[in-house]
Short mmCIF file of C-alpha atoms in Angstrom, two decimals:
data_model
loop_
_atom_site.label_atom_id
_atom_site.label_comp_id
_atom_site.label_asym_id
_atom_site.label_seq_id
_atom_site.Cartn_x
_atom_site.Cartn_y
_atom_site.Cartn_z
CA MET O 1 139.46 -126.67 -15.20
CA LEU O 2 138.66 -123.02 -14.61
CA SER O 3 136.61 -123.78 -11.49
CA THR O 4 139.56 -125.59 -9.93
CA ILE O 5 141.90 -122.70 -10.75
CA LEU O 6 139.48 -120.16 -9.26
CA LEU O 7 139.11 -122.26 -6.12
CA GLN O 8 142.90 -122.56 -5.86
CA ILE O 9 143.21 -118.77 -6.12
CA PHE O 10 140.56 -118.37 -3.41
CA ILE O 11 142.41 -120.76 -1.08
CA ASN O 12 145.73 -119.00 -1.74
CA GLY O 13 144.06 -115.66 -1.05
CA VAL O 14 142.63 -116.83 2.26
CA LEU O 15 145.95 -118.29 3.36
CA SER O 16 147.96 -115.21 2.37
CA GLY O 17 145.37 -112.89 3.90
CA THR O 18 145.90 -114.40 7.33
CA MET O 19 149.09 -112.36 7.67
CA TYR O 20 147.12 -109.16 7.21
CA GLY O 21 144.49 -110.47 9.59
CA ILE O 22 146.86 -111.21 12.46
CA ALA O 23 148.44 -107.77 12.15
CA ALA O 24 145.00 -106.15 11.95
CA ILE O 25 143.84 -107.81 15.17
CA GLY O 26 146.71 -106.18 17.06
CA LEU O 27 145.84 -102.82 15.51
CA SER O 28 142.18 -103.37 16.41
CA LEU O 29 143.01 -103.92 20.08
CA ILE O 30 145.20 -100.83 20.31
CA PHE O 31 142.89 -98.57 18.33
CA GLY O 32 139.71 -99.86 19.96
CA THR O 33 140.95 -99.08 23.47
CA MET O 34 143.45 -96.24 23.09
CA ARG O 35 142.44 -94.70 19.73
CA ILE O 36 146.07 -94.94 18.63
CA VAL O 37 146.83 -95.70 14.99
CA PHE O 38 149.94 -97.76 15.68
CA ILE O 39 151.64 -97.52 12.31
CA ALA O 40 154.71 -99.35 13.66
CA GLN O 41 152.81 -102.63 14.03
CA GLY O 42 154.31 -104.02 10.83
CA THR O 43 157.82 -103.10 11.94
CA MET O 44 157.22 -104.96 15.19
CA ILE O 45 156.22 -107.98 13.11
CA ILE O 46 159.50 -107.83 11.19
CA LEU O 47 161.45 -107.44 14.45
CA ALA O 48 159.80 -110.62 15.72
CA ALA O 49 160.54 -112.31 12.38
CA TYR O 50 164.22 -111.53 12.89
CA GLY O 51 163.98 -113.02 16.37
CA SER O 52 162.58 -116.26 14.97
CA PHE O 53 165.12 -116.23 12.14
CA TRP O 54 168.15 -115.90 14.42
CA LEU O 55 166.84 -118.49 16.89
CA PHE O 56 166.74 -120.93 13.98
CA LYS O 57 170.01 -119.80 12.43
CA LEU O 58 172.11 -119.74 15.61
CA TRP O 59 170.56 -122.48 17.76
CA GLY O 60 168.50 -124.53 15.33
CA ILE O 61 165.19 -123.77 17.07
CA ASP O 62 162.30 -124.54 14.73
CA PRO O 63 160.34 -121.40 13.76
CA TYR O 64 157.10 -122.72 15.21
CA LEU O 65 158.85 -123.77 18.40
CA SER O 66 160.31 -120.27 18.63
CA ILE O 67 156.79 -119.03 19.45
CA ILE O 68 157.44 -119.89 23.11
CA PHE O 69 160.32 -117.37 23.07
CA VAL O 70 159.21 -114.72 20.58
CA VAL O 71 155.65 -114.16 21.79
CA PRO O 72 156.50 -113.69 25.51
CA ALA O 73 159.36 -111.36 24.51
CA SER O 74 156.90 -109.39 22.35
CA LEU O 75 154.44 -109.15 25.24
CA ILE O 76 157.17 -107.73 27.49
CA LEU O 77 158.31 -105.37 24.73
CA GLY O 78 154.74 -104.12 24.43
CA VAL O 79 154.71 -103.18 28.10
CA GLY O 80 158.01 -101.34 27.69
CA VAL O 81 156.90 -99.48 24.55
CA TYR O 82 153.70 -98.26 26.16
CA GLN O 83 155.28 -97.27 29.46
CA GLY O 84 158.28 -95.66 27.82
CA LEU O 85 156.72 -93.91 24.83
CA PHE O 86 152.94 -93.69 25.03
CA ARG O 87 151.99 -93.47 28.69
CA LYS O 88 152.38 -89.69 29.00
CA VAL O 89 150.80 -88.86 25.63
CA ALA O 90 148.10 -91.54 25.46
CA ARG O 91 145.39 -88.98 26.15
CA ALA O 92 146.94 -86.14 24.16
CA GLY O 93 145.12 -87.07 20.97
CA GLN O 94 145.83 -89.15 17.87
CA PHE O 95 148.33 -86.81 16.19
CA PRO O 96 151.10 -86.93 18.85
CA THR O 97 150.75 -90.71 19.22
CA LEU O 98 150.84 -91.13 15.44
CA LEU O 99 154.08 -89.15 15.29
CA ILE O 100 155.60 -91.27 18.06
CA ALA O 101 154.56 -94.47 16.28
CA PHE O 102 156.07 -93.19 13.04
CA GLY O 103 159.29 -92.25 14.83
CA LEU O 104 159.46 -95.69 16.45
CA MET O 105 158.95 -97.33 13.05
CA ALA O 106 161.76 -95.31 11.48
CA LEU O 107 164.08 -95.97 14.43
CA LEU O 108 163.54 -99.73 14.41
CA GLU O 109 163.82 -100.02 10.63
CA ASN O 110 167.18 -98.28 10.58
CA LEU O 111 168.36 -100.12 13.69
CA MET O 112 167.55 -103.48 12.06
CA PHE O 113 169.28 -102.30 8.88
CA VAL O 114 172.46 -101.48 10.81
CA MET O 115 172.39 -104.68 12.86
CA PHE O 116 171.22 -107.20 10.26
CA SER O 117 172.01 -105.46 6.92
CA GLY O 118 169.44 -104.82 4.22
CA ASN O 119 169.68 -108.30 2.71
CA THR O 120 166.47 -110.26 2.36
CA ARG O 121 166.30 -113.07 4.91
CA ALA O 122 164.41 -116.31 4.45
CA LEU O 123 164.23 -119.47 6.53
CA GLN O 124 165.18 -122.65 4.68
CA THR O 125 163.39 -125.34 6.65
CA SER O 126 162.85 -128.90 5.50
CA TYR O 127 159.11 -128.26 5.09
CA ALA O 128 159.29 -124.78 3.51
CA SER O 129 158.23 -126.03 0.08
CA TYR O 130 155.93 -128.83 1.24
CA ALA O 131 152.31 -128.68 0.08
CA PHE O 132 149.25 -130.87 0.57
CA ASN O 133 147.49 -132.10 -2.55
CA LEU O 134 143.73 -131.86 -2.08
CA TYR O 135 141.53 -132.73 -5.08
CA GLY O 136 144.08 -131.34 -7.49
CA MET O 137 144.77 -128.22 -5.44
CA LYS O 138 147.99 -127.51 -3.58
CA ILE O 139 147.88 -126.09 -0.07
CA SER O 140 151.17 -124.80 1.28
CA PHE O 141 152.04 -126.22 4.69
CA VAL O 142 153.62 -123.03 6.02
CA ARG O 143 150.66 -120.91 4.87
CA LEU O 144 148.25 -123.39 6.40
CA MET O 145 150.18 -123.09 9.66
CA SER O 146 149.90 -119.31 9.43
CA PHE O 147 146.15 -119.68 9.02
CA ALA O 148 145.99 -121.96 12.07
CA MET O 149 148.04 -119.44 14.07
CA ALA O 150 145.68 -116.65 13.03
CA ILE O 151 142.65 -118.65 14.15
CA ALA O 152 144.36 -119.57 17.42
CA GLY O 153 145.28 -115.92 18.02
CA THR O 154 141.74 -114.75 17.32
CA VAL O 155 140.20 -117.38 19.58
CA GLY O 156 142.73 -116.68 22.34
CA VAL O 157 142.18 -112.92 22.28
CA THR O 158 138.40 -113.34 22.14
CA PHE O 159 138.48 -115.72 25.11
CA PHE O 160 140.65 -113.30 27.07
CA LEU O 161 138.36 -110.36 26.36
CA ARG O 162 135.17 -112.23 27.22
CA ASN O 163 136.17 -114.48 30.10
CA THR O 164 138.82 -112.74 32.17
CA LEU O 165 138.58 -109.80 34.53
CA TYR O 166 141.29 -107.81 32.74
CA GLY O 167 139.77 -108.66 29.38
CA LYS O 168 136.41 -107.30 30.48
CA ALA O 169 138.18 -104.17 31.68
CA VAL O 170 139.70 -103.74 28.21
CA ARG O 171 136.27 -104.14 26.60
CA ALA O 172 134.77 -101.64 29.03
CA ALA O 173 137.55 -99.15 28.28
CA SER O 174 136.88 -99.46 24.56
CA GLU O 175 133.28 -98.37 25.23
CA SER O 176 133.90 -95.59 27.75
CA LEU O 177 137.17 -94.79 29.49
CA GLN O 178 135.41 -92.46 31.92
CA ASN O 179 133.10 -95.22 33.15
CA VAL O 180 136.11 -97.47 33.67
CA MET O 181 137.77 -94.80 35.80
CA LEU O 182 134.59 -94.42 37.86
CA MET O 183 134.73 -98.17 38.55
CA GLY O 184 138.22 -97.75 40.04
CA ILE O 185 140.14 -99.28 37.13
CA THR O 186 143.39 -97.52 36.23
CA PRO O 187 143.38 -96.51 32.55
CA HIS O 188 147.13 -97.00 32.25
CA LEU O 189 146.78 -100.61 33.41
CA VAL O 190 144.17 -101.29 30.73
CA ASN O 191 146.32 -99.55 28.10
CA THR O 192 149.38 -101.54 29.15
CA ILE O 193 147.49 -104.83 28.82
CA THR O 194 146.08 -103.80 25.46
CA PHE O 195 149.45 -102.73 24.07
CA SER O 196 151.09 -105.89 25.36
CA LEU O 197 148.46 -108.04 23.66
CA GLY O 198 148.91 -106.12 20.42
CA MET O 199 152.65 -106.72 20.51
CA GLY O 200 152.11 -110.37 21.39
CA LEU O 201 150.05 -110.75 18.23
CA ALA O 202 152.81 -108.98 16.31
CA GLY O 203 155.20 -111.60 17.67
CA LEU O 204 152.90 -114.38 16.47
CA ALA O 205 152.66 -112.77 13.05
CA GLY O 206 156.44 -112.36 12.99
CA VAL O 207 156.97 -116.09 13.46
CA ALA O 208 154.50 -116.81 10.66
CA THR O 209 156.26 -114.26 8.45
CA ALA O 210 159.69 -115.76 9.07
CA ALA O 211 158.43 -119.24 8.22
CA THR O 212 156.57 -118.17 5.09
CA TYR O 213 158.14 -115.16 3.37
CA GLY O 214 161.42 -113.47 2.72
CA PHE O 215 161.76 -110.19 4.59
CA ASP O 216 164.10 -107.26 5.16
CA PRO O 217 164.20 -104.39 7.70
CA PHE O 218 161.84 -102.24 5.62
CA SER O 219 159.16 -104.88 4.92
CA GLY O 220 157.11 -103.82 7.92
CA PHE O 221 155.57 -100.74 6.33
CA VAL O 222 153.69 -102.88 3.80
CA PHE O 223 152.33 -105.05 6.63
CA SER O 224 151.20 -101.96 8.52
CA LEU O 225 149.50 -100.52 5.45
CA LYS O 226 147.71 -103.76 4.55
CA ALA O 227 146.75 -104.35 8.19
CA MET O 228 145.14 -100.89 8.31
CA ILE O 229 143.18 -101.70 5.15
CA ALA O 230 142.07 -105.03 6.64
CA LEU O 231 141.11 -103.24 9.85
CA ALA O 232 139.01 -100.70 7.97
CA ILE O 233 137.32 -103.42 5.91
CA GLY O 234 136.56 -105.67 8.88
CA GLY O 235 135.71 -103.10 11.52
CA MET O 236 137.78 -100.71 13.59
CA SER O 237 136.84 -102.20 16.98
CA SER O 238 136.33 -105.81 15.96
CA VAL O 239 138.62 -108.76 16.62
CA ALA O 240 137.05 -111.38 14.36
CA GLY O 241 136.12 -108.70 11.86
CA SER O 242 139.77 -107.67 11.58
CA LEU O 243 140.74 -111.24 10.72
CA LEU O 244 137.92 -111.51 8.18
CA GLY O 245 138.99 -108.20 6.68
CA GLY O 246 142.51 -109.58 6.21
CA LEU O 247 141.20 -112.75 4.58
CA LEU O 248 138.99 -110.75 2.22
CA LEU O 249 141.89 -108.47 1.31
CA GLY O 250 144.06 -111.49 0.51
CA VAL O 251 141.36 -112.98 -1.72
CA VAL O 252 140.82 -109.68 -3.56
CA GLU O 253 144.55 -109.28 -4.19
CA ASN O 254 144.96 -112.81 -5.52
CA TYR O 255 142.00 -112.57 -7.90
CA ALA O 256 143.20 -109.16 -9.10
CA ALA O 257 146.68 -110.53 -9.76
CA PHE O 258 145.21 -113.45 -11.72
CA PHE O 259 142.68 -111.61 -13.89
CA LEU O 260 144.76 -108.46 -14.38
CA THR O 261 148.45 -108.31 -13.40
CA GLY O 262 150.40 -108.33 -10.16
CA GLY O 263 150.73 -104.56 -10.23
CA TRP O 264 146.94 -104.14 -10.20
CA ALA O 265 146.55 -106.12 -6.98
CA ASP O 266 147.50 -103.13 -4.82
CA VAL O 267 145.40 -100.75 -6.91
CA ILE O 268 142.30 -102.92 -6.48
CA SER O 269 142.89 -103.44 -2.73
CA TYR O 270 143.29 -99.68 -2.14
CA GLY O 271 140.17 -99.07 -4.21
CA VAL O 272 138.18 -101.53 -2.10
CA PHE O 273 139.54 -99.79 1.00
CA LEU O 274 138.25 -96.40 -0.17
CA ILE O 275 134.87 -97.78 -1.23
CA VAL O 276 134.32 -99.44 2.15
CA LEU O 277 135.26 -96.24 3.97
CA MET O 278 132.86 -94.24 1.79
CA PHE O 279 129.80 -96.47 2.08
CA LYS O 280 130.33 -98.49 5.28
CA PRO O 281 132.95 -96.71 7.41
CA GLU O 282 132.22 -98.92 10.44
CA GLY O 283 133.44 -101.98 8.47
CA LEU O 284 131.78 -104.80 6.58
CA PHE O 285 131.67 -107.19 9.54
CA SER O 286 131.01 -104.76 12.35
CA ARG O 287 127.44 -105.88 13.08
CA ASP O 288 126.77 -109.46 12.21
CA THR O 289 129.99 -111.46 12.24
CA SER O 290 132.40 -109.47 14.37
CA THR O 291 133.41 -109.92 17.94
CA LYS O 292 133.46 -106.54 19.63
CA LEU O 293 136.17 -105.62 22.08
#
């Protein structure tokens, strides 16, 4: 039946859109606090995906179990990236930080190419092709796990921002950095925490990517681009809105691919991106359903 097919496409869109959503949450944290468009976010996701891949390939560590290694390593990497690359130019404006992020993306892509080759990597786990059958619809296990990880990441970040001292400092910095400084909070500390969280989410997305898709060193740019679209759709300074933007983007792409062709999916998603920016630049979910930083 057509209704069953349409519902299946909707479910597939939601599940595939979670990848965009997780990446967009990390971008939302960094942009909301530091006003940095971190274009290398997708490359960081692929770097984490390689980490999960090699943990499985060399030591047989299950991709989802590799979270306990990949995410902490990503958090530490985030601290190093901010302190080493962005600390001195964080307040120099968006253009210098954008150039640094672009340079970091190019460096990591070529470094991964040299170290791991340009071959597409994919994890062959025993459950990679498993799917639940629900009322005639198939729900991929690995995509469902990605959705659960996205929800867990959103809830965890929201809890941190609302219920911890450092989280409240991050939220205050996103509103007014000057007021935060008057309260005796060091801006670089807030920025370090924010960047670390963003990289931690990239690590989480990297594990989900490794378990779900094939990837190569240059796959990250697409993630960055789609995450930016999801961020613009959901709301630039919104955690839950970023996730919802990613889910909506996934649904739009899947319906476009079904009713038109696969090549039109990107055209439609970019068109939606431009329309949202034109008529609601603050994002679709910025007022009612979003969780502000």
